[in-house]
Amino acid sequence: MKSWINNIYCRLVKKDINRALIVALFFSLPFDKTPSFEIFTVTVKLSSIIGILIIIRVAYLLIKKNIRFKNNFLYTLLFLFIAWIFLIIPVSINFKKSIDFVFFNSFVVVLAVSISLIFKKEYIKLVILAIFSSTLIVSIFGIFQYFADYLGVSNNLIGLADLYTKKTFGFTRITSFLLEPLYLASFMALPLCLSVSLFITKNKVSTDMRLSLLIFLFSFVIFMSLSRGGIYASIIAMIFILIVSHTNKILNYKRVGILALIFLGSFVLSQLTVSVFSKSPSDFTEGKKGANAYLSHVIDPQNDPLDTRTAARARAIREIKENPSNLIFGIGPGQYGPYVTGNKQIQGRWPSLNNLPLSVTLELGLVGIVLVIVFAISIFILSVKKFYRENNWNAKIFLISLPAYLLAQAISYQTYSTLYIIHVWAVIGVLMAILINERKKLVFKV
């Protein structure tokens, strides 16, 4: 047993520590709640621990001069953003929350830069395998979560918040190992974009028909999350992949129809599931059950009695219009909740704006939102341009699927406002590596 473990360690870890850390990070991305633990009111996740190890590793390599830091426009934008949010801390009314916001955002930015300095194209196949492996676990547990709740298993045992149980809609909104259905759907866009890109392009990485099973499962999980933002985002991301593949003349047209049938089949199965395996809903659905309640929630947000986003957006827009000074410096990093409640939590929580563009504009001012938008547009456009010129198929798959995933996040971010999502910044780090730091195939000594 010891020799077997030692063999794995030598082949996967000791041979290339950078690769081991990057692959481990991407495998850990969807495990938000489990495993995790609390330290001084801060939730420490597995991905956070691996992220810290990557940052330490990169710091070591920079000190030893085994890698070099290149000055680049994208890096400049990120460091200007961090400098700005540090600068405007004094305008905050809740310094603890402001410092937390700055710390977490600084962490993910430094992590993304660190990933970009050590990631190599040779890692791509293993990273894809790691993402698919962990997503399979997450998907299977999510489906188990649905039927366990249907059968009356305790919420504590299946890790499901009361709001997302069958009590509300009569059927479960799965979250799997993530905090909310929206976060689950947001992450699932990553494996979905990867599997779709591999399935419908004439690539040299993998065109296995078994990818169709992954697409079916991943899209089914997204539908079962009942996340409007996640569902719309995934559809638009897939359309983007089809358009870019077509213009680059790598689209496998025979599989486009199959892809449509797979997506339709997973949607039909989701509607059958919520109709057959459901209980009596609460008054929130206004008498609608099963698929009717599901479609009413997805198609018409005005029918959602749980929606607080509309009022929050209106309040944010009003604050910006009535207080022009907020448009310059903002109200402070992470200050929307304290600002609208007089610095008092409501039922132990701070209200959230649930719209990233508005949240950044109100909290970080015009400078903050301009830096975020310019960076996002720049990395998206540069990645797509690089895709058309790229000859390495491993990189080409990433350069079509990862921008599609970022496009999906841009849409999802209209419904939530947490900027420091690790899986978003891990993807950004990989794209920066391909765009800025194309590394040769070599192994660093410890």
Short mmCIF file of C-alpha atoms in Angstrom, two decimals:
data_model
loop_
_atom_site.label_atom_id
_atom_site.label_comp_id
_atom_site.label_asym_id
_atom_site.label_seq_id
_atom_site.Cartn_x
_atom_site.Cartn_y
_atom_site.Cartn_z
CA MET A 1 0.00 0.00 0.00
CA LYS A 2 2.81 2.40 0.95
CA SER A 3 4.70 1.68 -2.29
CA TRP A 4 1.48 2.34 -4.31
CA ILE A 5 0.96 5.69 -2.57
CA ASN A 6 4.63 6.56 -2.99
CA ASN A 7 4.40 5.73 -6.71
CA ILE A 8 1.42 8.07 -7.15
CA TYR A 9 3.23 10.78 -5.19
CA CYS A 10 6.36 10.49 -7.33
CA ARG A 11 4.46 10.45 -10.65
CA LEU A 12 1.84 13.12 -9.96
CA VAL A 13 3.26 15.37 -7.25
CA LYS A 14 7.05 15.21 -6.92
CA LYS A 15 7.58 15.12 -10.69
CA ASP A 16 5.74 18.44 -11.10
CA ILE A 17 4.45 20.15 -7.97
CA ASN A 18 2.96 22.99 -10.01
CA ARG A 19 0.83 20.57 -11.99
CA ALA A 20 -0.32 18.77 -8.85
CA LEU A 21 -1.42 22.03 -7.22
CA ILE A 22 -3.24 23.32 -10.32
CA VAL A 23 -5.07 20.02 -10.88
CA ALA A 24 -5.97 19.77 -7.18
CA LEU A 25 -7.35 23.31 -7.23
CA PHE A 26 -9.64 22.67 -10.18
CA PHE A 27 -10.82 19.39 -8.66
CA SER A 28 -11.71 21.18 -5.40
CA LEU A 29 -13.63 24.09 -6.94
CA PRO A 30 -17.22 22.83 -6.48
CA PHE A 31 -16.75 21.73 -2.86
CA ASP A 32 -17.90 24.94 -1.17
CA LYS A 33 -19.63 23.62 1.95
CA THR A 34 -18.02 20.20 2.30
CA PRO A 35 -15.27 19.99 3.34
CA SER A 36 -14.95 23.37 5.06
CA PHE A 37 -14.48 24.79 8.53
CA GLU A 38 -14.80 28.13 10.34
CA ILE A 39 -11.91 30.25 11.65
CA PHE A 40 -12.87 33.56 13.26
CA THR A 41 -16.20 33.69 11.34
CA VAL A 42 -14.36 33.01 8.04
CA THR A 43 -15.29 29.85 6.13
CA VAL A 44 -12.14 28.07 4.99
CA LYS A 45 -12.75 25.85 1.96
CA LEU A 46 -10.56 23.18 0.41
CA SER A 47 -10.06 25.35 -2.68
CA SER A 48 -8.92 28.23 -0.44
CA ILE A 49 -6.26 26.06 1.21
CA ILE A 50 -4.94 24.84 -2.16
CA GLY A 51 -5.05 28.43 -3.43
CA ILE A 52 -2.85 29.54 -0.52
CA LEU A 53 -0.40 26.72 -1.31
CA ILE A 54 -0.24 27.89 -4.95
CA ILE A 55 0.49 31.47 -3.87
CA ILE A 56 3.24 30.26 -1.51
CA ARG A 57 4.69 28.06 -4.26
CA VAL A 58 4.77 30.95 -6.73
CA ALA A 59 6.35 33.27 -4.16
CA TYR A 60 9.07 30.65 -3.62
CA LEU A 61 9.71 30.27 -7.37
CA LEU A 62 9.89 34.06 -7.81
CA ILE A 63 12.39 34.37 -4.96
CA LYS A 64 14.47 31.53 -6.44
CA LYS A 65 14.13 33.24 -9.86
CA ASN A 66 12.82 30.04 -11.44
CA ILE A 67 9.98 32.06 -12.96
CA ARG A 68 9.79 35.69 -13.98
CA PHE A 69 6.98 38.18 -13.60
CA LYS A 70 6.12 39.93 -16.87
CA ASN A 71 4.66 43.41 -16.96
CA ASN A 72 1.33 43.25 -18.82
CA PHE A 73 -1.77 45.34 -19.37
CA LEU A 74 -4.03 42.73 -17.71
CA TYR A 75 -1.82 42.54 -14.61
CA THR A 76 -1.75 46.34 -14.45
CA LEU A 77 -5.55 46.52 -14.44
CA LEU A 78 -5.77 43.97 -11.64
CA PHE A 79 -3.21 45.71 -9.45
CA LEU A 80 -4.86 49.09 -10.05
CA PHE A 81 -8.16 47.54 -8.94
CA ILE A 82 -6.60 46.23 -5.70
CA ALA A 83 -4.92 49.59 -5.07
CA TRP A 84 -8.23 51.39 -5.59
CA ILE A 85 -10.27 49.26 -3.18
CA PHE A 86 -7.54 49.73 -0.55
CA LEU A 87 -7.62 53.49 -1.15
CA ILE A 88 -11.38 53.87 -0.59
CA ILE A 89 -11.60 51.84 2.64
CA PRO A 90 -11.85 55.09 4.71
CA VAL A 91 -15.23 56.02 3.14
CA SER A 92 -16.79 52.85 4.58
CA ILE A 93 -19.14 52.87 7.56
CA ASN A 94 -18.34 49.26 8.53
CA PHE A 95 -14.56 48.85 8.45
CA LYS A 96 -14.57 45.14 9.32
CA LYS A 97 -16.79 44.29 6.36
CA SER A 98 -14.77 46.61 4.14
CA ILE A 99 -11.47 44.98 5.13
CA ASP A 100 -12.98 41.50 4.60
CA PHE A 101 -14.07 42.53 1.11
CA VAL A 102 -10.61 43.89 0.26
CA PHE A 103 -8.87 40.82 1.68
CA PHE A 104 -10.98 38.26 -0.21
CA ASN A 105 -10.76 40.15 -3.50
CA SER A 106 -7.02 40.62 -3.11
CA PHE A 107 -6.67 36.90 -2.44
CA VAL A 108 -8.47 35.79 -5.63
CA VAL A 109 -6.59 38.34 -7.75
CA VAL A 110 -3.22 37.20 -6.39
CA LEU A 111 -4.31 33.58 -6.90
CA ALA A 112 -5.24 34.26 -10.55
CA VAL A 113 -1.88 35.94 -11.18
CA SER A 114 -0.09 33.06 -9.43
CA ILE A 115 -1.89 30.49 -11.60
CA SER A 116 -0.93 32.45 -14.70
CA LEU A 117 2.75 32.25 -13.76
CA ILE A 118 2.97 28.44 -13.40
CA PHE A 119 0.21 27.02 -15.64
CA LYS A 120 1.35 25.17 -18.78
CA LYS A 121 -0.59 23.84 -21.77
CA GLU A 122 0.55 20.33 -20.85
CA TYR A 123 -1.72 20.53 -17.80
CA ILE A 124 -4.92 21.03 -19.78
CA LYS A 125 -5.96 17.37 -20.22
CA LEU A 126 -5.47 16.65 -16.52
CA VAL A 127 -7.33 19.81 -15.56
CA ILE A 128 -10.28 18.80 -17.76
CA LEU A 129 -10.25 15.33 -16.20
CA ALA A 130 -10.16 16.85 -12.70
CA ILE A 131 -13.10 19.16 -13.48
CA PHE A 132 -15.17 16.34 -14.97
CA SER A 133 -14.36 14.01 -12.05
CA SER A 134 -15.38 16.44 -9.30
CA THR A 135 -18.42 17.57 -11.27
CA LEU A 136 -19.60 13.95 -11.56
CA ILE A 137 -19.43 13.68 -7.76
CA VAL A 138 -21.27 16.98 -7.36
CA SER A 139 -23.94 15.99 -9.91
CA ILE A 140 -24.60 12.59 -8.37
CA PHE A 141 -24.86 14.08 -4.89
CA GLY A 142 -27.19 16.80 -6.17
CA ILE A 143 -29.56 14.21 -7.63
CA PHE A 144 -29.34 12.21 -4.38
CA GLN A 145 -30.13 15.43 -2.52
CA TYR A 146 -33.32 15.89 -4.56
CA PHE A 147 -34.73 12.43 -3.87
CA ALA A 148 -33.55 12.41 -0.26
CA ASP A 149 -35.52 15.62 0.37
CA TYR A 150 -38.51 14.15 -1.46
CA LEU A 151 -38.39 11.13 0.89
CA GLY A 152 -38.17 13.38 3.95
CA VAL A 153 -34.50 12.97 4.92
CA SER A 154 -33.30 15.63 7.38
CA ASN A 155 -31.90 18.81 5.82
CA ASN A 156 -28.84 18.59 8.05
CA LEU A 157 -27.91 15.20 6.63
CA ILE A 158 -28.13 16.28 2.99
CA GLY A 159 -26.78 19.81 3.44
CA LEU A 160 -29.84 21.61 2.12
CA ALA A 161 -31.01 25.02 3.35
CA ASP A 162 -34.69 25.13 4.32
CA LEU A 163 -35.47 27.70 1.62
CA TYR A 164 -34.51 25.24 -1.13
CA THR A 165 -36.40 22.21 0.12
CA LYS A 166 -39.71 20.92 -1.25
CA LYS A 167 -41.55 23.20 1.21
CA THR A 168 -41.41 26.16 -1.19
CA PHE A 169 -42.12 24.88 -4.72
CA GLY A 170 -43.19 21.35 -3.84
CA PHE A 171 -39.91 20.09 -5.28
CA THR A 172 -36.27 20.54 -4.33
CA ARG A 173 -33.87 23.12 -5.74
CA ILE A 174 -30.60 21.23 -5.51
CA THR A 175 -27.41 22.89 -4.28
CA SER A 176 -25.14 19.81 -3.92
CA PHE A 177 -21.93 20.89 -2.14
CA LEU A 178 -22.42 24.58 -2.92
CA LEU A 179 -24.22 27.24 -0.89
CA GLU A 180 -27.10 28.09 -3.22
CA PRO A 181 -28.71 26.86 -6.47
CA LEU A 182 -27.30 29.90 -8.29
CA TYR A 183 -23.74 29.07 -7.19
CA LEU A 184 -24.23 25.48 -8.33
CA ALA A 185 -25.50 26.55 -11.76
CA SER A 186 -22.71 29.12 -11.99
CA PHE A 187 -20.03 26.46 -11.47
CA MET A 188 -21.77 23.88 -13.68
CA ALA A 189 -21.36 26.23 -16.64
CA LEU A 190 -17.64 25.40 -16.60
CA PRO A 191 -17.84 21.61 -17.16
CA LEU A 192 -20.80 22.13 -19.50
CA CYS A 193 -18.81 24.53 -21.73
CA LEU A 194 -15.83 22.17 -21.74
CA SER A 195 -17.90 19.09 -22.62
CA VAL A 196 -19.86 20.94 -25.32
CA SER A 197 -16.65 22.33 -26.86
CA LEU A 198 -15.11 18.86 -27.01
CA PHE A 199 -18.30 17.30 -28.36
CA ILE A 200 -19.16 19.62 -31.24
CA THR A 201 -15.70 20.57 -32.56
CA LYS A 202 -13.38 18.63 -34.88
CA ASN A 203 -10.68 18.62 -32.21
CA LYS A 204 -7.74 16.33 -31.53
CA VAL A 205 -8.25 16.13 -27.78
CA SER A 206 -11.40 14.01 -27.42
CA THR A 207 -14.53 13.54 -29.53
CA ASP A 208 -15.79 10.56 -27.56
CA MET A 209 -19.57 10.06 -27.86
CA ARG A 210 -19.61 9.45 -24.10
CA LEU A 211 -19.26 13.21 -23.79
CA SER A 212 -22.95 13.32 -24.69
CA LEU A 213 -23.73 11.61 -21.36
CA LEU A 214 -21.77 14.27 -19.50
CA ILE A 215 -23.58 17.06 -21.35
CA PHE A 216 -26.91 15.45 -20.52
CA LEU A 217 -26.02 15.09 -16.83
CA PHE A 218 -24.49 18.56 -16.44
CA SER A 219 -27.39 20.33 -18.16
CA PHE A 220 -29.89 18.27 -16.13
CA VAL A 221 -28.24 19.43 -12.89
CA ILE A 222 -28.41 23.05 -14.06
CA PHE A 223 -32.12 22.67 -14.82
CA MET A 224 -32.71 21.03 -11.42
CA SER A 225 -31.10 24.00 -9.67
CA LEU A 226 -33.98 26.15 -10.94
CA SER A 227 -31.60 29.08 -11.31
CA ARG A 228 -32.90 31.51 -13.93
CA GLY A 229 -29.52 33.19 -14.33
CA GLY A 230 -27.72 29.86 -14.57
CA ILE A 231 -30.12 28.42 -17.15
CA TYR A 232 -30.10 31.48 -19.44
CA ALA A 233 -26.32 31.85 -19.05
CA SER A 234 -25.66 28.23 -20.05
CA ILE A 235 -27.84 28.48 -23.15
CA ILE A 236 -26.10 31.66 -24.33
CA ALA A 237 -22.67 30.14 -23.60
CA MET A 238 -23.50 27.14 -25.80
CA ILE A 239 -24.71 29.40 -28.61
CA PHE A 240 -21.43 31.32 -28.36
CA ILE A 241 -19.43 28.09 -28.69
CA LEU A 242 -21.45 27.09 -31.77
CA ILE A 243 -20.97 30.49 -33.45
CA VAL A 244 -17.22 30.68 -32.78
CA SER A 245 -16.70 27.05 -33.87
CA HIS A 246 -18.62 27.74 -37.08
CA THR A 247 -16.61 30.85 -37.94
CA ASN A 248 -13.36 28.95 -37.30
CA LYS A 249 -14.58 26.06 -39.51
CA ILE A 250 -14.09 23.45 -36.79
CA LEU A 251 -17.77 22.79 -36.08
CA ASN A 252 -18.96 19.20 -36.41
CA TYR A 253 -22.35 19.95 -37.95
CA LYS A 254 -23.58 16.38 -37.53
CA ARG A 255 -23.38 16.76 -33.77
CA VAL A 256 -25.22 20.08 -33.52
CA GLY A 257 -28.56 18.34 -33.88
CA ILE A 258 -27.50 15.71 -31.36
CA LEU A 259 -26.51 18.48 -28.93
CA ALA A 260 -29.95 20.09 -29.30
CA LEU A 261 -31.65 16.74 -28.61
CA ILE A 262 -29.45 16.16 -25.55
CA PHE A 263 -30.28 19.56 -24.12
CA LEU A 264 -33.99 19.14 -24.89
CA GLY A 265 -33.96 15.65 -23.36
CA SER A 266 -32.37 16.84 -20.12
CA PHE A 267 -34.95 19.65 -19.90
CA VAL A 268 -37.86 17.25 -20.48
CA LEU A 269 -36.48 14.89 -17.83
CA SER A 270 -36.20 17.78 -15.37
CA GLN A 271 -39.85 18.68 -15.96
CA LEU A 272 -40.96 15.09 -15.52
CA THR A 273 -38.92 14.85 -12.31
CA VAL A 274 -40.39 17.98 -10.70
CA SER A 275 -43.89 16.90 -11.75
CA VAL A 276 -43.79 13.26 -10.67
CA PHE A 277 -41.56 13.52 -7.60
CA SER A 278 -43.07 16.55 -5.89
CA LYS A 279 -45.20 17.40 -2.87
CA SER A 280 -47.76 20.08 -2.17
CA PRO A 281 -46.12 23.51 -2.62
CA SER A 282 -46.43 26.53 -0.35
CA ASP A 283 -48.54 29.58 -1.14
CA PHE A 284 -45.56 31.08 -3.00
CA THR A 285 -46.51 29.23 -6.18
CA GLU A 286 -50.11 30.56 -6.15
CA GLY A 287 -51.55 27.08 -6.62
CA LYS A 288 -49.18 26.02 -9.41
CA LYS A 289 -47.46 22.65 -9.08
CA GLY A 290 -44.68 20.70 -10.68
CA ALA A 291 -43.65 21.84 -14.15
CA ASN A 292 -46.16 24.72 -14.06
CA ALA A 293 -44.55 26.16 -10.92
CA TYR A 294 -41.09 25.59 -12.42
CA LEU A 295 -41.82 27.31 -15.73
CA SER A 296 -43.63 30.20 -14.05
CA HIS A 297 -40.52 30.86 -11.94
CA VAL A 298 -38.10 30.62 -14.89
CA ILE A 299 -40.08 32.52 -17.51
CA ASP A 300 -41.66 35.31 -15.47
CA PRO A 301 -39.55 36.74 -12.60
CA GLN A 302 -42.45 38.99 -11.65
CA ASN A 303 -44.25 35.90 -10.38
CA ASP A 304 -41.45 35.13 -7.94
CA PRO A 305 -42.59 36.14 -4.43
CA LEU A 306 -39.10 35.41 -3.10
CA ASP A 307 -37.49 37.95 -5.42
CA THR A 308 -35.88 40.87 -3.58
CA ARG A 309 -33.55 41.84 -6.42
CA THR A 310 -35.88 44.30 -8.17
CA ALA A 311 -36.33 46.49 -5.10
CA ALA A 312 -32.60 46.31 -4.30
CA ARG A 313 -31.64 47.39 -7.83
CA ALA A 314 -34.10 50.30 -7.71
CA ARG A 315 -32.63 51.40 -4.37
CA ALA A 316 -29.08 51.25 -5.72
CA ILE A 317 -29.93 53.26 -8.83
CA ARG A 318 -31.72 55.85 -6.69
CA GLU A 319 -28.71 56.17 -4.36
CA ILE A 320 -26.40 56.79 -7.32
CA LYS A 321 -28.73 59.39 -8.87
CA GLU A 322 -29.44 61.26 -5.63
CA ASN A 323 -25.84 61.22 -4.37
CA PRO A 324 -23.46 61.94 -7.29
CA SER A 325 -20.48 61.74 -4.91
CA ASN A 326 -21.17 58.00 -4.61
CA LEU A 327 -20.39 57.70 -8.31
CA ILE A 328 -16.83 58.89 -7.69
CA PHE A 329 -15.56 57.08 -4.60
CA GLY A 330 -18.52 54.79 -3.99
CA ILE A 331 -19.89 54.02 -0.54
CA GLY A 332 -16.97 51.73 0.30
CA PRO A 333 -15.93 48.12 -0.42
CA GLY A 334 -18.69 45.66 0.52
CA GLN A 335 -20.80 48.42 2.10
CA TYR A 336 -24.20 47.99 0.44
CA GLY A 337 -25.63 45.99 3.37
CA PRO A 338 -24.45 48.34 6.15
CA TYR A 339 -25.37 51.39 4.05
CA VAL A 340 -29.04 50.47 3.52
CA THR A 341 -29.65 49.13 7.05
CA GLY A 342 -27.92 51.80 9.11
CA ASN A 343 -25.05 49.38 9.83
CA LYS A 344 -27.35 46.81 11.45
CA GLN A 345 -27.70 43.22 10.25
CA ILE A 346 -31.16 41.82 9.50
CA GLN A 347 -31.70 38.38 11.05
CA GLY A 348 -27.95 37.95 11.36
CA ARG A 349 -27.24 38.75 7.70
CA TRP A 350 -26.39 41.73 5.54
CA PRO A 351 -28.73 42.44 2.60
CA SER A 352 -27.18 41.83 -0.82
CA LEU A 353 -27.73 43.82 -3.98
CA ASN A 354 -27.55 40.65 -6.15
CA ASN A 355 -26.34 42.50 -9.23
CA LEU A 356 -22.57 42.76 -9.70
CA PRO A 357 -22.41 45.76 -12.10
CA LEU A 358 -24.65 47.85 -9.85
CA SER A 359 -22.93 46.60 -6.70
CA VAL A 360 -19.46 47.50 -7.98
CA THR A 361 -20.66 50.90 -9.24
CA LEU A 362 -22.33 51.81 -5.95
CA GLU A 363 -19.64 50.43 -3.63
CA LEU A 364 -16.44 51.13 -5.61
CA GLY A 365 -17.48 54.11 -7.69
CA LEU A 366 -16.80 54.91 -11.33
CA VAL A 367 -13.11 53.97 -11.13
CA GLY A 368 -13.96 50.52 -9.74
CA ILE A 369 -16.57 49.64 -12.34
CA VAL A 370 -14.43 50.94 -15.23
CA LEU A 371 -11.47 48.80 -14.13
CA VAL A 372 -13.68 45.70 -13.81
CA ILE A 373 -15.39 46.22 -17.18
CA VAL A 374 -12.16 47.02 -19.07
CA PHE A 375 -10.46 43.94 -17.61
CA ALA A 376 -13.40 41.64 -18.34
CA ILE A 377 -13.82 42.84 -21.93
CA SER A 378 -10.06 42.76 -22.54
CA ILE A 379 -9.50 39.17 -21.39
CA PHE A 380 -12.60 38.01 -23.27
CA ILE A 381 -11.63 39.65 -26.58
CA LEU A 382 -7.95 38.68 -26.31
CA SER A 383 -8.91 35.06 -25.59
CA VAL A 384 -11.24 34.85 -28.59
CA LYS A 385 -8.61 36.43 -30.87
CA LYS A 386 -6.01 33.99 -29.57
CA PHE A 387 -8.42 31.11 -30.26
CA TYR A 388 -8.47 31.86 -33.99
CA ARG A 389 -4.64 31.90 -34.16
CA GLU A 390 -3.96 28.96 -31.83
CA ASN A 391 -2.71 25.68 -33.34
CA ASN A 392 -2.36 23.70 -30.10
CA TRP A 393 -5.66 21.83 -29.69
CA ASN A 394 -5.41 21.61 -25.91
CA ALA A 395 -5.17 25.39 -25.68
CA LYS A 396 -7.75 25.86 -28.43
CA ILE A 397 -10.38 23.96 -26.44
CA PHE A 398 -9.70 26.17 -23.43
CA LEU A 399 -9.76 29.31 -25.57
CA ILE A 400 -13.28 28.54 -26.76
CA SER A 401 -14.82 27.01 -23.62
CA LEU A 402 -13.36 29.34 -20.97
CA PRO A 403 -14.45 32.61 -22.65
CA ALA A 404 -17.87 30.99 -23.09
CA TYR A 405 -17.85 30.23 -19.37
CA LEU A 406 -16.90 33.86 -18.58
CA LEU A 407 -19.77 35.02 -20.81
CA ALA A 408 -22.07 32.79 -18.77
CA GLN A 409 -20.74 34.38 -15.58
CA ALA A 410 -21.36 37.87 -16.96
CA ILE A 411 -25.01 36.89 -17.38
CA SER A 412 -25.24 35.14 -14.00
CA TYR A 413 -23.70 38.19 -12.34
CA GLN A 414 -26.89 40.09 -13.11
CA THR A 415 -28.47 37.99 -10.34
CA TYR A 416 -25.73 37.91 -7.69
CA SER A 417 -22.88 40.17 -6.65
CA THR A 418 -20.02 38.17 -5.11
CA LEU A 419 -16.91 39.12 -7.05
CA TYR A 420 -14.43 36.85 -5.27
CA ILE A 421 -15.67 33.48 -6.60
CA ILE A 422 -12.62 31.21 -6.77
CA HIS A 423 -13.69 29.19 -9.82
CA VAL A 424 -14.12 32.41 -11.82
CA TRP A 425 -10.63 33.63 -10.92
CA ALA A 426 -9.05 30.21 -11.45
CA VAL A 427 -10.35 30.33 -15.03
CA ILE A 428 -9.08 33.91 -15.42
CA GLY A 429 -5.67 32.75 -14.19
CA VAL A 430 -5.53 29.99 -16.82
CA LEU A 431 -6.53 32.37 -19.61
CA MET A 432 -3.86 34.88 -18.52
CA ALA A 433 -1.32 32.05 -18.57
CA ILE A 434 -2.19 31.21 -22.17
CA LEU A 435 -2.29 34.86 -23.23
CA ILE A 436 0.75 36.16 -21.33
CA ASN A 437 2.96 33.38 -20.03
CA GLU A 438 3.24 30.52 -22.51
CA ARG A 439 5.57 28.24 -20.61
CA LYS A 440 7.95 25.74 -22.11
CA LYS A 441 7.78 22.10 -21.07
CA LEU A 442 10.14 21.93 -18.14
CA VAL A 443 10.09 20.81 -14.53
CA PHE A 444 11.06 23.12 -11.71
CA LYS A 445 13.27 21.76 -8.97
CA VAL A 446 12.03 22.05 -5.42
#
